[in-house]
Structures are given as structure tokens and as C-alpha cells.
XYZ file of C-alpha atoms in Angstrom:
662
model
C -53.856 152.290 131.114
C -50.995 153.215 133.417
C -48.308 150.503 133.372
C -45.166 150.250 135.459
C -42.284 147.879 134.870
C -43.017 145.950 138.060
C -46.393 145.014 136.574
C -44.801 143.313 133.556
C -43.129 139.940 133.950
C -39.535 139.961 132.689
C -40.223 136.707 130.803
C -42.370 138.691 128.361
C -39.751 141.275 127.472
C -39.140 141.224 123.730
C -42.139 138.961 123.067
C -44.270 139.371 119.966
C -41.717 141.232 117.862
C -41.751 138.786 114.943
C -44.267 136.435 113.360
C -44.661 132.985 114.856
C -45.534 131.153 118.066
C -44.150 131.699 121.558
C -45.118 129.484 124.487
C -44.546 129.779 128.241
C -45.361 127.226 130.941
C -46.386 128.333 134.421
C -43.789 127.136 136.912
C -43.818 128.340 140.522
C -46.263 131.123 139.531
C -43.927 132.415 136.833
C -44.060 132.037 133.040
C -41.059 130.069 131.769
C -40.420 129.865 127.991
C -40.323 126.325 126.619
C -38.045 125.294 123.730
C -39.492 125.335 120.205
C -38.817 121.602 119.930
C -41.489 121.075 122.605
C -44.187 123.212 120.953
C -47.393 121.205 120.734
C -46.458 118.989 123.710
C -48.780 119.836 126.585
C -49.038 118.174 129.998
C -52.381 117.639 131.710
C -51.074 118.958 135.026
C -49.784 122.272 133.650
C -51.001 125.677 132.485
C -49.505 127.521 129.516
C -49.545 130.957 127.889
C -49.384 130.950 124.068
C -48.737 133.992 121.868
C -49.457 133.898 118.137
C -47.957 136.827 116.216
C -49.016 137.452 112.626
C -47.199 139.860 110.295
C -49.538 141.866 108.084
C -48.731 143.190 104.625
C -48.264 146.765 105.795
C -45.560 145.734 108.274
C -47.752 145.849 111.385
C -48.153 142.916 113.766
C -51.339 141.295 115.038
C -51.342 139.363 118.317
C -53.614 136.618 119.641
C -52.995 135.342 123.175
C -54.282 132.042 124.546
C -53.866 130.432 127.950
C -54.283 126.655 128.035
C -55.348 124.835 131.209
C -54.691 121.109 131.580
C -57.438 119.045 133.213
C -55.198 118.336 136.238
C -53.673 121.803 136.622
C -54.050 123.451 140.014
C -56.377 126.366 140.566
C -53.397 128.535 141.495
C -51.592 127.748 138.230
C -54.744 128.389 136.214
C -55.247 131.723 137.942
C -51.621 132.660 137.338
C -51.954 131.852 133.633
C -55.021 134.102 133.381
C -53.249 136.986 135.100
C -50.034 136.578 133.105
C -52.060 136.705 129.910
C -53.320 140.156 130.909
C -49.758 141.225 131.666
C -48.541 139.948 128.295
C -51.264 141.940 126.585
C -50.086 145.035 128.465
C -46.508 144.392 127.336
C -47.750 144.262 123.738
C -49.617 147.537 124.032
C -53.020 146.387 125.266
C -54.818 145.447 122.054
C -54.541 141.663 121.686
C -57.556 139.336 121.725
C -57.188 136.813 124.547
C -58.677 133.304 124.697
C -59.110 130.833 127.551
C -58.495 127.251 126.388
C -59.533 124.282 128.528
C -58.191 120.810 127.745
C -60.699 118.964 125.589
C -62.646 122.141 124.763
C -60.087 124.158 122.804
C -61.118 126.640 120.133
C -60.464 125.750 116.483
C -58.261 128.846 116.218
C -55.962 127.477 118.913
C -55.855 123.931 117.512
C -55.004 125.263 114.045
C -51.571 126.319 115.372
C -50.552 122.691 115.960
C -50.652 120.289 113.003
C -52.232 117.842 112.911
C -53.375 117.840 116.544
C -52.384 118.017 120.203
C -52.455 114.982 122.494
C -51.754 116.118 126.084
C -49.530 113.811 128.121
C -50.040 112.830 131.720
C -47.891 114.632 134.242
C -46.763 118.164 134.914
C -43.903 120.409 135.937
C -42.783 118.119 138.732
C -42.548 115.020 136.508
C -41.258 116.902 133.482
C -40.893 115.350 130.064
C -39.642 112.013 131.463
C -43.055 110.919 132.692
C -44.423 109.435 129.464
C -41.114 107.785 128.582
C -40.652 106.082 131.940
C -43.770 103.941 131.620
C -44.339 100.818 129.518
C -46.452 101.544 126.436
C -50.087 101.724 127.492
C -52.952 100.771 125.181
C -55.056 103.891 124.695
C -58.281 104.775 122.889
C -58.777 108.227 121.328
C -61.821 109.796 119.724
C -61.250 112.176 116.783
C -63.768 114.856 115.849
C -63.706 117.587 113.237
C -63.401 117.903 109.473
C -61.137 120.952 109.452
C -59.300 121.097 112.777
C -59.087 117.824 114.694
C -60.150 117.548 118.319
C -58.423 114.486 119.805
C -59.441 113.227 123.233
C -58.467 110.107 125.152
C -61.546 108.135 126.257
C -62.119 105.066 128.410
C -60.649 101.964 126.781
C -63.960 100.096 126.598
C -66.518 99.015 124.024
C -69.024 101.495 125.515
C -66.834 104.390 124.290
C -67.292 103.417 120.614
C -70.170 104.671 118.465
C -71.233 104.916 114.820
C -70.805 108.715 114.498
C -67.161 109.326 115.367
C -63.710 108.012 114.458
C -61.616 106.216 117.061
C -57.913 105.410 117.208
C -56.770 102.398 119.212
C -53.065 102.733 120.019
C -51.545 99.381 120.982
C -47.909 98.440 121.465
C -47.408 96.989 117.979
C -50.294 98.337 115.874
C -52.482 101.425 115.552
C -56.097 100.873 114.487
C -58.316 103.567 112.974
C -61.976 102.667 113.526
C -64.240 104.608 111.138
C -67.790 104.994 112.411
C -70.331 104.273 109.683
C -71.743 107.817 109.952
C -68.362 109.585 109.744
C -67.430 111.621 106.659
C -64.540 111.288 104.219
C -63.025 114.546 105.488
C -63.117 113.321 109.089
C -61.441 110.055 108.098
C -58.690 111.881 106.212
C -57.978 114.125 109.204
C -57.943 111.141 111.570
C -55.390 109.409 109.314
C -53.067 112.382 109.902
C -53.467 111.820 113.651
C -52.608 108.125 113.210
C -49.389 109.113 111.444
C -48.643 111.635 114.218
C -49.030 108.944 116.901
C -46.892 106.531 114.898
C -44.082 109.073 114.486
C -44.151 110.467 118.033
C -44.992 107.440 120.174
C -43.609 104.543 118.123
C -40.604 106.153 116.405
C -42.341 105.432 113.099
C -42.038 101.659 113.691
C -45.450 100.038 113.977
C -48.229 98.734 111.777
C -51.330 100.737 110.883
C -54.749 99.266 110.110
C -58.125 100.730 109.134
C -61.291 99.118 110.474
C -64.652 99.957 108.936
C -67.708 100.003 111.158
C -69.911 97.079 110.049
C -67.169 95.158 108.220
C -67.536 91.381 108.494
C -65.471 89.597 111.126
C -63.867 87.524 108.374
C -61.496 90.413 107.816
C -58.422 89.565 109.942
C -57.657 93.142 111.033
C -61.281 93.681 112.032
C -61.154 90.513 114.113
C -57.886 91.604 115.712
C -59.385 95.009 116.579
C -62.486 93.555 118.245
C -60.287 91.071 120.087
C -59.006 93.947 122.247
C -62.603 94.534 123.363
C -63.364 90.896 124.158
C -64.947 90.100 120.793
C -67.529 91.710 118.525
C -70.885 92.966 119.826
C -73.334 95.592 118.473
C -72.420 99.164 119.353
C -74.763 101.238 121.516
C -76.342 104.400 120.199
C -74.361 107.516 120.967
C -75.476 109.307 124.110
C -75.046 113.006 124.715
C -71.937 113.686 126.779
C -71.190 116.842 128.697
C -69.073 118.169 125.839
C -71.957 117.705 123.387
C -74.343 119.724 125.482
C -74.742 123.370 124.630
C -76.132 126.161 126.723
C -79.809 125.836 125.843
C -81.680 129.124 125.413
C -79.198 130.965 127.611
C -80.130 134.659 127.737
C -77.308 137.023 126.814
C -76.597 139.316 129.739
C -74.174 142.149 130.427
C -72.442 142.468 133.784
C -70.294 145.338 135.052
C -67.232 144.424 137.110
C -66.408 146.721 140.028
C -63.994 145.779 142.792
C -63.930 142.212 141.524
C -67.713 141.756 141.686
C -69.869 141.330 138.583
C -73.270 142.995 138.771
C -75.952 142.793 136.038
C -76.496 145.887 133.891
C -80.216 146.647 133.561
C -81.144 147.671 130.018
C -83.948 147.048 127.531
C -81.436 146.218 124.778
C -77.690 145.840 124.313
C -76.068 148.925 122.781
C -72.518 150.243 122.549
C -73.479 153.177 124.784
C -73.737 150.842 127.796
C -69.964 150.309 127.835
C -67.964 152.830 129.871
C -64.312 153.312 128.908
C -63.408 153.498 132.621
C -64.841 150.071 133.482
C -64.663 146.376 132.581
C -67.673 144.247 131.631
C -68.625 140.595 131.164
C -70.898 139.640 128.261
C -72.289 136.217 129.164
C -73.534 134.436 126.024
C -73.572 130.952 127.516
C -71.045 128.979 125.531
C -68.917 132.148 125.252
C -68.099 134.731 127.888
C -66.516 137.962 126.654
C -64.481 140.235 128.920
C -64.599 143.807 127.598
C -61.867 146.065 129.017
C -62.240 149.820 128.750
C -59.262 151.798 127.494
C -58.870 153.734 130.720
C -58.988 150.754 133.079
C -55.922 149.778 135.092
C -54.019 146.532 134.920
C -55.426 145.503 138.318
C -58.982 146.176 137.133
C -58.424 144.009 134.066
C -57.023 141.208 136.201
C -60.050 141.476 138.495
C -62.411 141.263 135.518
C -60.609 138.138 134.309
C -60.958 136.629 137.753
C -64.676 137.389 137.758
C -65.032 135.656 134.382
C -63.195 132.576 135.695
C -65.535 132.444 138.675
C -68.567 132.795 136.398
C -67.677 129.849 134.123
C -66.693 127.561 137.012
C -70.294 127.203 138.201
C -71.313 123.624 139.037
C -74.193 123.292 136.554
C -72.574 125.253 133.754
C -71.159 123.550 130.619
C -67.632 124.430 129.527
C -67.462 127.990 128.218
C -64.803 129.871 126.272
C -63.547 133.137 127.739
C -62.528 135.738 125.157
C -61.060 139.054 126.281
C -61.185 142.121 124.058
C -59.974 145.676 124.477
C -62.049 148.737 123.674
C -61.552 149.757 120.063
C -60.347 146.301 118.971
C -63.501 144.250 119.500
C -63.965 141.139 117.383
C -66.766 140.817 114.841
C -68.342 138.113 117.023
C -68.424 140.408 120.048
C -69.960 143.329 118.146
C -72.621 141.056 116.642
C -74.043 140.399 120.125
C -75.216 144.017 120.375
C -78.440 145.348 118.885
C -76.623 148.451 117.704
C -72.930 149.139 117.256
C -71.607 152.260 115.514
C -69.603 151.726 112.340
C -66.632 153.593 113.794
C -66.454 153.876 117.533
C -64.499 156.909 118.701
C -61.705 155.662 120.907
C -59.364 158.015 122.645
C -56.043 156.292 123.176
C -54.410 157.906 126.164
C -50.718 158.592 126.438
C -50.573 155.590 128.753
C -51.333 153.310 125.796
C -49.059 151.497 123.391
C -46.533 154.254 122.929
C -45.905 154.589 126.643
C -45.475 150.830 127.069
C -42.979 150.824 124.216
C -41.101 153.792 125.672
C -41.073 152.148 129.090
C -39.571 148.930 127.741
C -37.084 150.858 125.629
C -35.705 152.544 128.757
C -35.118 149.077 130.176
C -32.976 148.172 127.162
C -35.610 146.085 125.351
C -35.822 146.153 121.552
C -39.244 147.759 120.904
C -39.096 147.825 117.120
C -41.875 145.261 116.796
C -44.068 147.071 119.301
C -43.743 150.389 117.547
C -44.446 148.874 114.136
C -47.826 147.538 115.189
C -49.756 150.738 114.632
C -53.475 149.951 115.172
C -54.613 152.649 112.772
C -52.813 151.102 109.794
C -53.844 147.483 110.353
C -55.190 145.984 107.131
C -58.617 144.324 107.087
C -58.527 140.547 107.289
C -59.863 138.481 104.366
C -63.401 137.205 104.896
C -62.742 133.487 104.739
C -62.067 130.673 107.168
C -58.574 129.326 106.480
C -58.813 126.080 108.463
C -60.878 124.145 105.905
C -60.234 121.093 103.753
C -58.733 121.591 100.279
C -58.869 119.229 97.294
C -57.267 120.018 93.921
C -57.678 118.364 90.514
C -55.615 118.890 87.336
C -57.656 119.002 84.143
C -56.570 116.682 81.360
C -58.970 116.723 78.440
C -62.430 115.711 79.634
C -61.219 114.265 82.915
C -59.913 115.657 86.180
C -57.045 114.036 88.086
C -57.015 114.349 91.888
C -53.653 115.577 93.199
C -52.169 114.130 96.399
C -51.990 116.549 99.317
C -48.225 116.933 98.837
C -48.702 118.205 95.256
C -51.907 120.240 95.452
C -50.054 123.551 95.739
C -47.766 122.803 92.767
C -49.350 124.373 89.685
C -48.157 124.476 86.063
C -48.642 127.559 83.928
C -49.709 125.409 80.970
C -52.475 123.603 82.869
C -55.912 124.292 84.331
C -57.001 123.226 87.807
C -60.210 122.813 89.774
C -60.221 123.169 93.542
C -62.881 122.474 96.154
C -62.549 124.169 99.516
C -64.828 123.052 102.372
C -64.961 125.214 105.479
C -67.251 125.532 108.542
C -70.212 127.869 108.058
C -72.696 129.225 110.559
C -74.699 126.005 110.884
C -73.296 123.658 108.240
C -70.319 123.062 105.997
C -69.849 125.609 103.194
C -68.125 124.981 99.856
C -66.141 127.003 97.357
C -65.562 125.557 93.886
C -62.878 127.358 91.891
C -60.984 127.067 88.625
C -57.411 128.301 88.073
C -56.259 128.979 84.517
C -52.513 129.039 83.816
C -51.288 131.731 81.419
C -50.067 129.093 78.950
C -53.109 126.806 79.215
C -55.008 125.891 76.043
C -58.609 126.796 75.265
C -59.838 123.180 75.264
C -58.592 122.658 78.835
C -60.222 125.904 79.969
C -63.576 124.916 78.496
C -63.293 121.474 80.062
C -62.379 122.977 83.460
C -65.483 125.182 83.429
C -67.693 122.239 82.441
C -66.270 119.901 85.100
C -66.507 122.584 87.802
C -70.146 123.232 86.841
C -70.937 119.549 87.333
C -69.367 119.699 90.801
C -71.494 122.735 91.659
C -74.569 120.908 90.394
C -73.757 117.875 92.556
C -73.788 120.198 95.571
C -77.275 121.413 94.562
C -75.835 124.781 93.522
C -75.381 125.689 97.224
C -71.795 126.786 96.816
C -69.745 129.851 96.011
C -67.786 129.831 92.741
C -64.597 131.510 91.634
C -62.729 131.757 88.344
C -59.094 132.714 88.865
C -56.383 133.555 86.361
C -52.639 133.193 86.885
C -51.127 136.507 87.901
C -54.426 137.911 89.207
C -54.998 135.646 92.191
C -56.790 137.235 95.181
C -55.273 137.086 98.662
C -57.957 134.547 99.641
C -56.622 132.101 97.036
C -53.140 132.191 98.554
C -54.482 131.914 102.101
C -56.416 128.773 101.160
C -53.430 127.158 99.408
C -50.918 128.730 101.875
C -47.896 127.896 99.732
C -48.083 128.007 95.929
C -45.371 127.025 93.432
C -46.094 127.921 89.799
C -43.899 125.984 87.364
C -43.307 126.706 83.694
C -44.871 124.436 81.068
C -47.636 121.917 81.570
C -48.528 118.261 81.982
C -51.858 118.037 80.155
C -52.154 116.277 76.812
C -53.711 119.410 75.329
C -50.722 121.567 76.283
C -48.190 119.045 74.935
C -50.113 118.739 71.673
C -50.240 122.536 71.359
C -46.486 123.086 71.689
C -45.822 120.166 69.329
C -48.020 121.781 66.663
C -46.349 125.150 67.211
C -42.920 123.486 67.079
C -41.702 125.459 70.093
C -39.488 124.146 72.903
C -41.229 122.499 75.841
C -40.389 124.655 78.900
C -42.009 122.268 81.386
C -40.061 122.292 84.663
C -37.445 119.604 85.162
C -35.329 119.216 88.276
C -32.080 118.583 86.403
C -32.129 121.808 84.358
C -31.443 125.406 85.394
C -34.541 126.919 87.027
C -35.107 130.332 88.640
C -37.966 131.086 91.079
C -39.131 134.504 92.309
C -40.332 134.356 95.936
C -43.185 136.588 97.065
C -45.955 136.798 99.666
C -46.705 138.544 102.946
C -46.057 135.683 105.349
C -45.749 131.919 105.932
C -49.509 131.497 105.443
C -49.502 132.892 101.897
C -46.220 132.543 100.060
C -45.533 131.920 96.401
C -42.645 130.744 94.255
C -43.053 131.719 90.588
C -40.735 130.134 88.021
C -39.348 132.776 85.645
C -36.878 132.718 82.764
C -33.453 131.646 84.063
C -31.691 134.825 82.905
C -30.246 137.749 84.834
C -32.882 140.186 83.506
C -35.542 138.236 85.483
C -33.992 139.396 88.768
C -35.522 142.273 90.720
C -34.003 144.090 93.717
C -37.375 144.026 95.491
C -37.545 140.212 95.629
C -35.652 137.113 96.696
C -34.945 134.211 94.339
C -34.036 130.530 94.320
C -31.759 129.344 91.512
C -30.933 125.681 91.064
C -29.279 123.350 88.601
C -29.329 119.736 89.699
C -27.853 119.584 93.203
C -26.489 123.153 93.075
C -28.782 125.674 94.794
C -28.379 129.431 95.237
C -30.602 131.864 97.152
C -30.408 135.509 96.022
C -31.643 138.401 98.155
C -32.348 141.756 96.542
C -31.034 144.884 98.237
C -34.581 146.195 98.852
C -35.906 143.042 100.542
C -36.715 142.598 104.258
C -35.930 139.926 106.822
C -39.483 138.595 106.386
C -38.755 137.947 102.702
C -35.557 136.136 103.643
C -37.560 133.824 105.918
C -39.941 133.010 103.064
C -37.018 131.982 100.874
C -35.899 129.425 103.451
C -39.433 128.053 103.746
C -39.881 127.754 99.988
C -36.460 126.166 99.633
C -37.677 123.306 101.830
C -40.491 122.732 99.326
C -38.567 123.151 96.058
C -35.230 121.591 96.970
C -35.460 119.903 100.383
C -32.364 118.485 102.068
C -29.963 120.535 99.930
C -27.638 123.203 101.326
C -28.008 126.508 99.485
C -25.333 129.072 98.702
C -26.588 132.517 99.803
C -25.962 135.396 97.374
C -26.540 139.042 98.255
C -27.150 141.553 95.506
C -23.824 143.050 94.496
C -21.661 140.244 95.909
C -22.642 137.346 93.620
C -20.194 134.589 92.652
C -19.121 133.854 89.075
C -20.847 130.477 89.216
C -24.152 132.215 89.980
C -23.904 134.476 86.935
C -22.728 131.606 84.728
C -25.939 129.677 85.473
C -27.948 132.735 84.376
C -25.974 133.142 81.178
C -24.021 136.181 82.382
C -24.786 139.564 83.965
C -27.332 141.987 82.561
C -29.517 144.862 83.742
C -32.634 144.146 85.783
C -35.422 146.072 87.524
C -35.674 147.256 91.106
C -39.399 148.125 91.077
C -41.960 145.826 92.653
C -44.237 144.150 90.149
C -47.595 145.923 90.231
C -51.029 144.392 89.849
C -53.770 145.631 87.604
C -56.193 147.960 89.332
C -59.230 146.033 90.568
C -62.645 147.345 89.564
C -65.583 147.213 91.931
C -68.102 144.459 91.197
C -71.714 145.218 90.323
C -74.487 143.166 91.896
C -77.972 142.933 90.356
C -81.068 140.993 91.429
C -83.526 139.487 88.940
C -87.045 138.271 89.721
C -88.175 135.190 87.805
C -91.333 133.156 88.170
C -89.437 130.338 89.849
C -87.590 132.540 92.294
C -84.965 135.273 92.533
C -81.377 134.939 91.304
C -78.404 137.238 91.479
C -76.016 138.343 88.752
C -72.500 139.412 89.706
C -70.595 141.248 86.989
C -66.911 142.020 87.302
C -63.730 142.149 85.245
C -65.399 140.652 82.194
C -66.894 137.738 84.157
C -70.608 137.211 84.801
C -71.527 134.783 87.566
C -75.058 133.606 88.390
C -75.955 132.363 91.845
C -78.986 131.996 94.078
C -79.559 134.172 97.167
C -78.891 131.179 99.417
C -75.182 131.277 98.605
C -74.733 135.046 98.817
C -73.400 134.707 102.348
C -70.824 132.126 101.266
C -69.757 134.340 98.388
C -69.150 137.300 100.618
C -67.198 135.203 103.085
C -64.767 134.840 100.196
C -65.098 138.594 99.544
C -66.659 138.876 96.118
C -64.551 141.899 95.210
C -61.616 139.589 94.496
C -63.416 136.748 92.710
């Protein structure tokens, strides 16, 4: 794709060169970056361009681009956002996946960037951020949907908006009510509670009461009576009726359209195959609820913009439900896109012309832009992504004898090497919620706790009618999926279980269980903010390693140590982990070779240490067998000394996790 500098908006220069979010708002047909303090604050009258950059283990960068359209945004602003998204993709080398997000119909991927939710405010560019503050507090009613990522939408403040299936939040001047529909789940209620806290912190400065109202609770409860008083008194709720957002595209035939000169014409074919796509053209794949824009490698920037315009026109039809637009470039198609075709070659041969990524990078470099990030993102070396949805709901229990103790959300990523844990991870499947039940065994855990953990986990699997994937994980051999689910893991020395304490007492050895007022040293590792670990090691100089960063603390004294072979990404992880281990304390940075005497004194003096990264044991391929029994077929998975039995119905769930790493 030939690209000239006049085609690329100057606001995008230098974008996407490090992991994180970047957001621009469309103002006077130009993208204007908004401050990070305003990320997650969207106005209904505006359009935005959002770039999510993810750093992969091999040093390359992956980009996802979204453009968000408020319900009151003008058609011109929406069109500008769509076009600027194509330009941003060109600036990044023309390989990003692009998503169209409409207020109230956002994708879960987009909503996962903003915790716990987004609540668009009335107004737009002209009124700015003063609009919401200028008005007296207005009583509002929100509906919350979703067990994993929360969709929050303001609805009419009326009894007719309530139903038994959803969760509603009534935001009044002095109190916030959470109304739990009788058919709502525990996970939905927990997510809605996070939204209540968000509203309290952001719209009431943390100063208001919060009350939970259960659907069907007797009016004798004072808070229930107060809640119904806002609606003129109690009355039976109507049955939920299908709204426009609940309607799907019924039996919509998938069709392929070729875009030429801005017009989309149907492609006549008996079946959808990869051979129908010409590298010199753009196509629309209309699947009803999703519309894909496929852009050939040799198409121009103007042709790609025209194809995007044709997609916008297609989804704006009067009788058509809201559809997502997803734009993909030839050679970097998503799994979802490829699955729509009857046949798709395992490796499509893509010829990347000299007008591709390298030329864009060279062009920007001549303009004085730092292109280091662009050059690093080599598409050939991109690592495969783990096969698991990372937006699910996690619960963690610590095993103590024959019982399991549920950990609060704030502590569920804090593990002790002397303990065993059980975790349940619920995530959205193809047509229903899927579950993963796992056990984690600390290196110092005792046999009784391990046996108990297996038994308790088996009972959980049984309660789910065996329709769940299972994993048994050992400290030091955790798969990447484990870290992605937990996101941030801190492994402390010692343990809290009665079995561990009894064991060390019998052995008459010191209890090394972590305590905040003693000297503690943590090795920081991981490939990014979504999977980072802090591992407590012996607080001696020989535990250091030039390939890692460390946190050393003793009471209120905190040091961060950066090895000479570490990268800026590792330095960022240290700061993030410091907020978890020792929040609100100022650290004293130490670079290898320039340490202070106080630092060495805490470690008991200088000594030699390694500079080689800590390697993992080579993973062996699993072996899968099928067995026919009179009451049905079961599978046996054998790997690394573990044998796991499961029925064929959960094979799909197991491979979402990627059984190679179980």
C-alpha cells in the first residue's frame, strides 16, 4: 500500500510504540489526544479513536484499534473517526485489527480496557467536561448486564424499565441502590457491585450510602421500601420484553461483497473460499451481527477508506439491528473471520510489498519520528496467543486441612509457597459459560494439603456435572495461561495452613512465612502488565540476577534494583508490583553497579550472583487417547506424570486452555 506523509495525520506520529492505551477525540474533523486522567470518560456527543498496544514476549507489538461513536455524535464526526482509524492503521504498518464500537453495543474486548465499566456522560466537544458538573445531581437508573465484562446503560427512570432478569442501579442524590433481579446470577451481582462503587467514587466523591435491594424482598425491609418509594410504591414487575438490543439477526445468510469505487456488489459463488479474495481489492463479509471489512495487501489508503464507508452504509440500514464492524488486513485475519469460510489454507502466501510496514517506518523516520516501536513489530515473529478468554470471573480458595477458605478479591493473587490453592475460572464459551477448576501446589506445601486440595477440587468438578476443564499446577511450572488468568501473582515464602505450621514445628526449622516488618526480597518477572509475577527469594545478595529486577524492603524502607541486562518493560513491571507489595511508600532506585551501602547491608553484604535468565524445564508433548466403554466414550490425557480423565463434552474447553501446558 503506497502511503505518503500527507495521508497520515500528524496526531498519530509516534503512536503505538509502547504497551498501553492511547485515546483521541474527534474535534473539528481532527483527532486530538485526550489526557490519561480522562481515559474511560466518554461523551455521548463525541467520537473517539482508541489504540490498544500489547507487548509480546519476543519484543514485538500487537495493535488493536477501536473507534467509539456516541449516540448523539454527528454523522460527520463518525465518518471522520472511521477514516482516521484507517490512517492510524497505516501509520502502524497496516496490520492492526480495527473495531467499530457504538454506544450501548460495545464489544467485550473494548469494555475490558476500562475497569469496571464506562458510563458515557451527556454532552460533547462544545460543552466539554464541565457539562456534567454544572447540573444539579439527577436521579438516574442504569441496567447492568454481563458476568465477565459489564455493559452499563442508562434506561428510563420508570417502573416499566425494571425486570426480574437483570440488575439495576438507582443513583439518587444521597444513596445508591442496587436492585438484584431474582433471575440474576452471583457473578452478575458481584460485577454490578463494582459499578456501584465506581459511581460512588466518581459521582459522589465517595460520600453517599449504598443499599442492596433483593427482588421479591418483603416491604417490611426499610431500604426496600425506600427504593420502591422512588417509583411511587411497590407493584408487580412486568415480564421482560425483547428490546432492540436483545434482538439478533435471525437466520441472516452470510454473503461476500466486493467493494469497487465505493460500491459494494455481491460476489456470486457456490461456497466461501479463500480464493475468492483478491489482494488488489477490498471486500465486505456480511454475517449479520458482524460485518468484516477485508483489505487486500495491495489496496490503497483511499480504497480502504472507501470500503470502510461502504460498511458504515451497510450497517446503517433502517431495519437492521446494531452490527459490529471489524476490519482485517490480508495475512492477519482473525480466527473468527477465517472460520466463516468453508475452506481456508493453513498458511496463506502473502507477499508484503515494499510499500508495507518497512516503507511506512522509513517514511516516518525521515520526518524525525522515533520508529523503534514500528520496526520491532515484525509480523513474522509474532508469538501465538494463548487459547483462553482472559475476561472471566476468578475465585480462589486456600486449602486448610479438609476445608477451603475463600480469598477476597484483593488477596486472590497472593499465594504462599507452603500452601495449596483451588481456583475456579468462569469465562464465556460459544453458547454458555465454561469453567476451569485448577489446583496450585506450593513447593513447600505438605502432602495432606495436596491430597485435600485434589479431593475438594474433585467435588467442585462433580457439582458442575463434570462439564469443566481441570488443571493441576505446580509452583515454578505455571503455564502462561495461569498468569494471564491471575494477571498479577505474588508468591510469598512460608505458609498459613495448619498443616504447614505443624510440619515446620515437627521439623524444628525456622518459620520463613512472609512478614512485612522483616527483610524481604522479591524477583520481578513476566512479559507485561497482564501477566507479571513477584517471587519472594532468600534475602541475600546471591539471589540477585542481572537479567531481572528486584524489590527489597525492610519495614518502611524500600529499594528497587534493576539488573544491567533488563529492559524498560521490566522496569515498568517493578513499579506496578511495588504498588501491590508496598503501596504508598517511596522507593530508592538502585542500578546494578551503583548500589548504596544500606542496600548491601540489608542483604548481609556483597557476594557473587548470576546473570543468566532462569530457564524452565523442557515441556513434553501430551498424549491423548480415547477409550470406548459401554456407558460412553471418555478421554485420557497423559502428560508430565499426570493422567487426567475427562468426557468428550469438555474437550473444547480443555483446548481453549491449551492442554499442552496443563
